[in-house]
PDB file of N, CA and C in Angstrom:
ATOM      1  N   MET A  21      53.455  -2.643 -27.900  1.00  0.00           N
ATOM      2  CA  MET A  21      53.246  -3.298 -26.632  1.00  0.00           C
ATOM      3  C   MET A  21      51.760  -3.613 -26.492  1.00  0.00           C
ATOM      4  N   THR A  22      51.458  -4.843 -26.140  1.00  0.00           N
ATOM      5  CA  THR A  22      50.080  -5.276 -25.918  1.00  0.00           C
ATOM      6  C   THR A  22      49.936  -5.682 -24.465  1.00  0.00           C
ATOM      7  N   ILE A  23      48.897  -5.145 -23.814  1.00  0.00           N
ATOM      8  CA  ILE A  23      48.672  -5.386 -22.390  1.00  0.00           C
ATOM      9  C   ILE A  23      47.260  -5.915 -22.202  1.00  0.00           C
ATOM     10  N   LEU A  24      47.118  -6.975 -21.421  1.00  0.00           N
ATOM     11  CA  LEU A  24      45.815  -7.538 -21.079  1.00  0.00           C
ATOM     12  C   LEU A  24      45.421  -7.027 -19.695  1.00  0.00           C
ATOM     13  N   VAL A  25      44.241  -6.431 -19.598  1.00  0.00           N
ATOM     14  CA  VAL A  25      43.730  -5.949 -18.311  1.00  0.00           C
ATOM     15  C   VAL A  25      42.448  -6.710 -18.007  1.00  0.00           C
ATOM     16  N   THR A  26      42.470  -7.467 -16.921  1.00  0.00           N
ATOM     17  CA  THR A  26      41.268  -8.186 -16.508  1.00  0.00           C
ATOM     18  C   THR A  26      40.428  -7.263 -15.623  1.00  0.00           C
ATOM     19  N   GLY A  27      39.129  -7.444 -15.675  1.00  0.00           N
ATOM     20  CA  GLY A  27      38.245  -6.585 -14.899  1.00  0.00           C
ATOM     21  C   GLY A  27      38.241  -5.155 -15.427  1.00  0.00           C
ATOM     22  N   ALA A  28      38.425  -5.012 -16.722  1.00  0.00           N
ATOM     23  CA  ALA A  28      38.607  -3.694 -17.335  1.00  0.00           C
ATOM     24  C   ALA A  28      37.396  -2.775 -17.200  1.00  0.00           C
ATOM     25  N   ALA A  29      36.219  -3.319 -16.987  1.00  0.00           N
ATOM     26  CA  ALA A  29      35.025  -2.482 -16.860  1.00  0.00           C
ATOM     27  C   ALA A  29      34.775  -2.048 -15.422  1.00  0.00           C
ATOM     28  N   GLY A  30      35.550  -2.573 -14.500  1.00  0.00           N
ATOM     29  CA  GLY A  30      35.412  -2.189 -13.104  1.00  0.00           C
ATOM     30  C   GLY A  30      36.143  -0.889 -12.811  1.00  0.00           C
ATOM     31  N   PHE A  31      36.016  -0.408 -11.605  1.00  0.00           N
ATOM     32  CA  PHE A  31      36.629   0.859 -11.217  1.00  0.00           C
ATOM     33  C   PHE A  31      38.151   0.813 -11.344  1.00  0.00           C
ATOM     34  N   ILE A  32      38.755  -0.197 -10.735  1.00  0.00           N
ATOM     35  CA  ILE A  32      40.219  -0.297 -10.755  1.00  0.00           C
ATOM     36  C   ILE A  32      40.718  -0.596 -12.162  1.00  0.00           C
ATOM     37  N   GLY A  33      40.113  -1.566 -12.817  1.00  0.00           N
ATOM     38  CA  GLY A  33      40.552  -1.942 -14.157  1.00  0.00           C
ATOM     39  C   GLY A  33      40.450  -0.806 -15.156  1.00  0.00           C
ATOM     40  N   SER A  34      39.346  -0.078 -15.136  1.00  0.00           N
ATOM     41  CA  SER A  34      39.173   1.016 -16.097  1.00  0.00           C
ATOM     42  C   SER A  34      40.173   2.137 -15.832  1.00  0.00           C
ATOM     43  N   ASN A  35      40.456   2.407 -14.584  1.00  0.00           N
ATOM     44  CA  ASN A  35      41.450   3.430 -14.264  1.00  0.00           C
ATOM     45  C   ASN A  35      42.863   2.963 -14.605  1.00  0.00           C
ATOM     46  N   LEU A  36      43.117   1.680 -14.515  1.00  0.00           N
ATOM     47  CA  LEU A  36      44.400   1.135 -14.938  1.00  0.00           C
ATOM     48  C   LEU A  36      44.573   1.327 -16.443  1.00  0.00           C
ATOM     49  N   VAL A  37      43.529   1.037 -17.205  1.00  0.00           N
ATOM     50  CA  VAL A  37      43.600   1.230 -18.656  1.00  0.00           C
ATOM     51  C   VAL A  37      43.912   2.689 -18.981  1.00  0.00           C
ATOM     52  N   LYS A  38      43.241   3.619 -18.319  1.00  0.00           N
ATOM     53  CA  LYS A  38      43.498   5.045 -18.551  1.00  0.00           C
ATOM     54  C   LYS A  38      44.944   5.407 -18.214  1.00  0.00           C
ATOM     55  N   ALA A  39      45.471   4.852 -17.129  1.00  0.00           N
ATOM     56  CA  ALA A  39      46.853   5.128 -16.733  1.00  0.00           C
ATOM     57  C   ALA A  39      47.841   4.581 -17.756  1.00  0.00           C
ATOM     58  N   ILE A  40      47.531   3.427 -18.315  1.00  0.00           N
ATOM     59  CA  ILE A  40      48.403   2.850 -19.346  1.00  0.00           C
ATOM     60  C   ILE A  40      48.472   3.793 -20.541  1.00  0.00           C
ATOM     61  N   TYR A  41      47.313   4.294 -20.977  1.00  0.00           N
ATOM     62  CA  TYR A  41      47.308   5.199 -22.126  1.00  0.00           C
ATOM     63  C   TYR A  41      47.971   6.537 -21.800  1.00  0.00           C
ATOM     64  N   LYS A  42      47.926   6.940 -20.557  1.00  0.00           N
ATOM     65  CA  LYS A  42      48.569   8.197 -20.154  1.00  0.00           C
ATOM     66  C   LYS A  42      50.091   8.055 -20.118  1.00  0.00           C
ATOM     67  N   ASN A  43      50.577   6.874 -19.749  1.00  0.00           N
ATOM     68  CA  ASN A  43      52.000   6.709 -19.475  1.00  0.00           C
ATOM     69  C   ASN A  43      52.807   5.980 -20.548  1.00  0.00           C
ATOM     70  N   PHE A  44      52.152   5.429 -21.560  1.00  0.00           N
ATOM     71  CA  PHE A  44      52.857   4.692 -22.602  1.00  0.00           C
ATOM     72  C   PHE A  44      52.446   5.213 -23.971  1.00  0.00           C
ATOM     73  N   ASP A  45      53.372   5.142 -24.900  1.00  0.00           N
ATOM     74  CA  ASP A  45      53.100   5.584 -26.260  1.00  0.00           C
ATOM     75  C   ASP A  45      52.470   4.459 -27.073  1.00  0.00           C
ATOM     76  N   ALA A  46      51.273   4.716 -27.594  1.00  0.00           N
ATOM     77  CA  ALA A  46      50.580   3.825 -28.538  1.00  0.00           C
ATOM     78  C   ALA A  46      50.470   2.371 -28.087  1.00  0.00           C
ATOM     79  N   PRO A  47      50.015   2.111 -26.861  1.00  0.00           N
ATOM     80  CA  PRO A  47      49.841   0.712 -26.467  1.00  0.00           C
ATOM     81  C   PRO A  47      48.584   0.120 -27.111  1.00  0.00           C
ATOM     82  N   THR A  48      48.548  -1.185 -27.162  1.00  0.00           N
ATOM     83  CA  THR A  48      47.318  -1.907 -27.471  1.00  0.00           C
ATOM     84  C   THR A  48      46.870  -2.514 -26.146  1.00  0.00           C
ATOM     85  N   VAL A  49      45.655  -2.215 -25.743  1.00  0.00           N
ATOM     86  CA  VAL A  49      45.146  -2.750 -24.484  1.00  0.00           C
ATOM     87  C   VAL A  49      43.935  -3.624 -24.781  1.00  0.00           C
ATOM     88  N   ILE A  50      44.011  -4.858 -24.308  1.00  0.00           N
ATOM     89  CA  ILE A  50      42.898  -5.781 -24.404  1.00  0.00           C
ATOM     90  C   ILE A  50      42.248  -5.811 -23.025  1.00  0.00           C
ATOM     91  N   GLY A  51      41.025  -5.320 -22.951  1.00  0.00           N
ATOM     92  CA  GLY A  51      40.297  -5.311 -21.689  1.00  0.00           C
ATOM     93  C   GLY A  51      39.290  -6.435 -21.687  1.00  0.00           C
ATOM     94  N   ILE A  52      39.301  -7.227 -20.654  1.00  0.00           N
ATOM     95  CA  ILE A  52      38.348  -8.330 -20.548  1.00  0.00           C
ATOM     96  C   ILE A  52      37.554  -8.175 -19.262  1.00  0.00           C
ATOM     97  N   ASP A  53      36.269  -8.441 -19.346  1.00  0.00           N
ATOM     98  CA  ASP A  53      35.401  -8.366 -18.176  1.00  0.00           C
ATOM     99  C   ASP A  53      34.170  -9.221 -18.454  1.00  0.00           C
ATOM    100  N   ASN A  54      33.686  -9.898 -17.426  1.00  0.00           N
ATOM    101  CA  ASN A  54      32.490 -10.721 -17.621  1.00  0.00           C
ATOM    102  C   ASN A  54      31.196  -9.925 -17.441  1.00  0.00           C
ATOM    103  N   MET A  55      31.331  -8.669 -17.047  1.00  0.00           N
ATOM    104  CA  MET A  55      30.174  -7.768 -16.919  1.00  0.00           C
ATOM    105  C   MET A  55      29.100  -8.335 -15.980  1.00  0.00           C
ATOM    106  N   ASN A  56      29.547  -8.968 -14.895  1.00  0.00           N
ATOM    107  CA  ASN A  56      28.573  -9.515 -13.948  1.00  0.00           C
ATOM    108  C   ASN A  56      27.837  -8.384 -13.226  1.00  0.00           C
ATOM    109  N   ASP A  57      26.813  -8.755 -12.498  1.00  0.00           N
ATOM    110  CA  ASP A  57      25.979  -7.747 -11.845  1.00  0.00           C
ATOM    111  C   ASP A  57      26.324  -7.561 -10.369  1.00  0.00           C
ATOM    112  N   TYR A  58      27.600  -7.723 -10.031  1.00  0.00           N
ATOM    113  CA  TYR A  58      28.040  -7.480  -8.654  1.00  0.00           C
ATOM    114  C   TYR A  58      27.641  -6.071  -8.238  1.00  0.00           C
ATOM    115  N   TYR A  59      27.748  -5.139  -9.158  1.00  0.00           N
ATOM    116  CA  TYR A  59      27.151  -3.813  -8.992  1.00  0.00           C
ATOM    117  C   TYR A  59      26.615  -3.387 -10.343  1.00  0.00           C
ATOM    118  N   ASP A  60      26.002  -2.243 -10.406  1.00  0.00           N
ATOM    119  CA  ASP A  60      25.256  -1.779 -11.577  1.00  0.00           C
ATOM    120  C   ASP A  60      26.041  -1.949 -12.887  1.00  0.00           C
ATOM    121  N   VAL A  61      25.534  -2.809 -13.742  1.00  0.00           N
ATOM    122  CA  VAL A  61      26.173  -3.094 -15.026  1.00  0.00           C
ATOM    123  C   VAL A  61      26.215  -1.842 -15.901  1.00  0.00           C
ATOM    124  N   ARG A  62      25.272  -0.935 -15.714  1.00  0.00           N
ATOM    125  CA  ARG A  62      25.274   0.300 -16.513  1.00  0.00           C
ATOM    126  C   ARG A  62      26.543   1.111 -16.274  1.00  0.00           C
ATOM    127  N   LEU A  63      27.074   1.077 -15.053  1.00  0.00           N
ATOM    128  CA  LEU A  63      28.349   1.745 -14.778  1.00  0.00           C
ATOM    129  C   LEU A  63      29.480   1.102 -15.580  1.00  0.00           C
ATOM    130  N   LYS A  64      29.482  -0.212 -15.624  1.00  0.00           N
ATOM    131  CA  LYS A  64      30.507  -0.932 -16.368  1.00  0.00           C
ATOM    132  C   LYS A  64      30.387  -0.649 -17.866  1.00  0.00           C
ATOM    133  N   GLU A  65      29.170  -0.633 -18.366  1.00  0.00           N
ATOM    134  CA  GLU A  65      28.954  -0.351 -19.787  1.00  0.00           C
ATOM    135  C   GLU A  65      29.425   1.061 -20.134  1.00  0.00           C
ATOM    136  N   ALA A  66      29.169   2.014 -19.254  1.00  0.00           N
ATOM    137  CA  ALA A  66      29.612   3.396 -19.482  1.00  0.00           C
ATOM    138  C   ALA A  66      31.136   3.466 -19.490  1.00  0.00           C
ATOM    139  N   ARG A  67      31.782   2.721 -18.615  1.00  0.00           N
ATOM    140  CA  ARG A  67      33.246   2.716 -18.591  1.00  0.00           C
ATOM    141  C   ARG A  67      33.819   2.130 -19.871  1.00  0.00           C
ATOM    142  N   VAL A  68      33.212   1.058 -20.357  1.00  0.00           N
ATOM    143  CA  VAL A  68      33.687   0.446 -21.600  1.00  0.00           C
ATOM    144  C   VAL A  68      33.508   1.416 -22.771  1.00  0.00           C
ATOM    145  N   ARG A  69      32.387   2.123 -22.813  1.00  0.00           N
ATOM    146  CA  ARG A  69      32.180   3.128 -23.871  1.00  0.00           C
ATOM    147  C   ARG A  69      33.271   4.195 -23.802  1.00  0.00           C
ATOM    148  N   ASP A  70      33.586   4.629 -22.601  1.00  0.00           N
ATOM    149  CA  ASP A  70      34.634   5.637 -22.405  1.00  0.00           C
ATOM    150  C   ASP A  70      35.993   5.110 -22.872  1.00  0.00           C
ATOM    151  N   LEU A  71      36.317   3.890 -22.494  1.00  0.00           N
ATOM    152  CA  LEU A  71      37.604   3.303 -22.864  1.00  0.00           C
ATOM    153  C   LEU A  71      37.701   3.049 -24.360  1.00  0.00           C
ATOM    154  N   SER A  72      36.580   2.822 -25.000  1.00  0.00           N
ATOM    155  CA  SER A  72      36.569   2.565 -26.437  1.00  0.00           C
ATOM    156  C   SER A  72      37.071   3.760 -27.241  1.00  0.00           C
ATOM    157  N   GLY A  73      37.134   4.922 -26.619  1.00  0.00           N
ATOM    158  CA  GLY A  73      37.661   6.102 -27.277  1.00  0.00           C
ATOM    159  C   GLY A  73      39.169   6.094 -27.416  1.00  0.00           C
ATOM    160  N   PHE A  74      39.851   5.199 -26.725  1.00  0.00           N
ATOM    161  CA  PHE A  74      41.308   5.101 -26.829  1.00  0.00           C
ATOM    162  C   PHE A  74      41.672   4.241 -28.035  1.00  0.00           C
ATOM    163  N   GLU A  75      42.545   4.783 -28.885  1.00  0.00           N
ATOM    164  CA  GLU A  75      42.986   4.032 -30.048  1.00  0.00           C
ATOM    165  C   GLU A  75      43.761   2.799 -29.595  1.00  0.00           C
ATOM    166  N   GLY A  76      43.408   1.662 -30.146  1.00  0.00           N
ATOM    167  CA  GLY A  76      44.093   0.426 -29.788  1.00  0.00           C
ATOM    168  C   GLY A  76      43.441  -0.339 -28.652  1.00  0.00           C
ATOM    169  N   PHE A  77      42.346   0.200 -28.096  1.00  0.00           N
ATOM    170  CA  PHE A  77      41.648  -0.526 -27.025  1.00  0.00           C
ATOM    171  C   PHE A  77      40.670  -1.515 -27.642  1.00  0.00           C
ATOM    172  N   GLN A  78      40.728  -2.739 -27.170  1.00  0.00           N
ATOM    173  CA  GLN A  78      39.802  -3.790 -27.601  1.00  0.00           C
ATOM    174  C   GLN A  78      39.134  -4.365 -26.366  1.00  0.00           C
ATOM    175  N   PHE A  79      37.810  -4.479 -26.399  1.00  0.00           N
ATOM    176  CA  PHE A  79      37.095  -5.046 -25.260  1.00  0.00           C
ATOM    177  C   PHE A  79      36.605  -6.444 -25.607  1.00  0.00           C
ATOM    178  N   VAL A  80      36.796  -7.351 -24.663  1.00  0.00           N
ATOM    179  CA  VAL A  80      36.322  -8.718 -24.798  1.00  0.00           C
ATOM    180  C   VAL A  80      35.398  -9.000 -23.626  1.00  0.00           C
ATOM    181  N   LYS A  81      34.142  -9.318 -23.918  1.00  0.00           N
ATOM    182  CA  LYS A  81      33.208  -9.685 -22.850  1.00  0.00           C
ATOM    183  C   LYS A  81      33.359 -11.177 -22.609  1.00  0.00           C
ATOM    184  N   GLY A  82      33.772 -11.518 -21.408  1.00  0.00           N
ATOM    185  CA  GLY A  82      33.939 -12.921 -21.083  1.00  0.00           C
ATOM    186  C   GLY A  82      34.599 -13.104 -19.734  1.00  0.00           C
ATOM    187  N   ASP A  83      34.647 -14.352 -19.332  1.00  0.00           N
ATOM    188  CA  ASP A  83      35.168 -14.739 -18.028  1.00  0.00           C
ATOM    189  C   ASP A  83      36.588 -15.266 -18.176  1.00  0.00           C
ATOM    190  N   ILE A  84      37.496 -14.800 -17.341  1.00  0.00           N
ATOM    191  CA  ILE A  84      38.886 -15.264 -17.435  1.00  0.00           C
ATOM    192  C   ILE A  84      39.021 -16.741 -17.055  1.00  0.00           C
ATOM    193  N   ALA A  85      37.976 -17.331 -16.478  1.00  0.00           N
ATOM    194  CA  ALA A  85      37.996 -18.753 -16.159  1.00  0.00           C
ATOM    195  C   ALA A  85      37.639 -19.609 -17.377  1.00  0.00           C
ATOM    196  N   ASP A  86      37.238 -18.967 -18.472  1.00  0.00           N
ATOM    197  CA  ASP A  86      36.883 -19.661 -19.701  1.00  0.00           C
ATOM    198  C   ASP A  86      38.168 -19.912 -20.503  1.00  0.00           C
ATOM    199  N   LYS A  87      38.698 -21.105 -20.382  1.00  0.00           N
ATOM    200  CA  LYS A  87      39.991 -21.446 -20.978  1.00  0.00           C
ATOM    201  C   LYS A  87      39.999 -21.236 -22.490  1.00  0.00           C
ATOM    202  N   GLU A  88      38.928 -21.613 -23.163  1.00  0.00           N
ATOM    203  CA  GLU A  88      38.865 -21.459 -24.620  1.00  0.00           C
ATOM    204  C   GLU A  88      38.888 -19.984 -25.017  1.00  0.00           C
ATOM    205  N   LEU A  89      38.158 -19.147 -24.288  1.00  0.00           N
ATOM    206  CA  LEU A  89      38.141 -17.715 -24.576  1.00  0.00           C
ATOM    207  C   LEU A  89      39.537 -17.125 -24.401  1.00  0.00           C
ATOM    208  N   ILE A  90      40.187 -17.446 -23.315  1.00  0.00           N
ATOM    209  CA  ILE A  90      41.517 -16.903 -23.044  1.00  0.00           C
ATOM    210  C   ILE A  90      42.515 -17.392 -24.091  1.00  0.00           C
ATOM    211  N   ALA A  91      42.429 -18.650 -24.484  1.00  0.00           N
ATOM    212  CA  ALA A  91      43.314 -19.163 -25.527  1.00  0.00           C
ATOM    213  C   ALA A  91      43.088 -18.399 -26.837  1.00  0.00           C
ATOM    214  N   ARG A  92      41.845 -18.102 -27.157  1.00  0.00           N
ATOM    215  CA  ARG A  92      41.518 -17.362 -28.371  1.00  0.00           C
ATOM    216  C   ARG A  92      42.062 -15.934 -28.300  1.00  0.00           C
ATOM    217  N   VAL A  93      41.912 -15.290 -27.139  1.00  0.00           N
ATOM    218  CA  VAL A  93      42.427 -13.924 -26.943  1.00  0.00           C
ATOM    219  C   VAL A  93      43.942 -13.907 -27.111  1.00  0.00           C
ATOM    220  N   PHE A  94      44.633 -14.860 -26.485  1.00  0.00           N
ATOM    221  CA  PHE A  94      46.098 -14.912 -26.594  1.00  0.00           C
ATOM    222  C   PHE A  94      46.523 -15.218 -28.010  1.00  0.00           C
ATOM    223  N   SER A  95      45.785 -16.050 -28.701  1.00  0.00           N
ATOM    224  CA  SER A  95      46.120 -16.384 -30.082  1.00  0.00           C
ATOM    225  C   SER A  95      45.921 -15.180 -30.995  1.00  0.00           C
ATOM    226  N   GLU A  96      44.823 -14.475 -30.811  1.00  0.00           N
ATOM    227  CA  GLU A  96      44.512 -13.346 -31.677  1.00  0.00           C
ATOM    228  C   GLU A  96      45.409 -12.137 -31.428  1.00  0.00           C
ATOM    229  N   PHE A  97      45.698 -11.850 -30.167  1.00  0.00           N
ATOM    230  CA  PHE A  97      46.409 -10.629 -29.823  1.00  0.00           C
ATOM    231  C   PHE A  97      47.871 -10.837 -29.441  1.00  0.00           C
ATOM    232  N   LYS A  98      48.315 -12.060 -29.383  1.00  0.00           N
ATOM    233  CA  LYS A  98      49.711 -12.389 -29.059  1.00  0.00           C
ATOM    234  C   LYS A  98      50.144 -11.770 -27.742  1.00  0.00           C
TER     235      LYS A  98
END
C-alpha cells in the first residue's frame, strides 16, 4: 500500500504519517511538503528527520500546486 501525505513536515501531516505506520503493516508513505516558512522551518526539518526513520518513507520537497512535480511523484510511486 502506498499513501501520499501532503504537508508531511507539518504537525498534522507528520502525526498522520506516524499513525499510518502504527496502524498498517509495511506501508510506503510518500510525504510531500514545500517547507515554507509559515513557522520555524527547523521544526519541519526535525520532523522529516524523525519520519525518515520509518522504513518505506520517502520525502519529496515541493509544492502540490506544481503539476509537473506531482505527475513525476505519481509516475514514480504509482
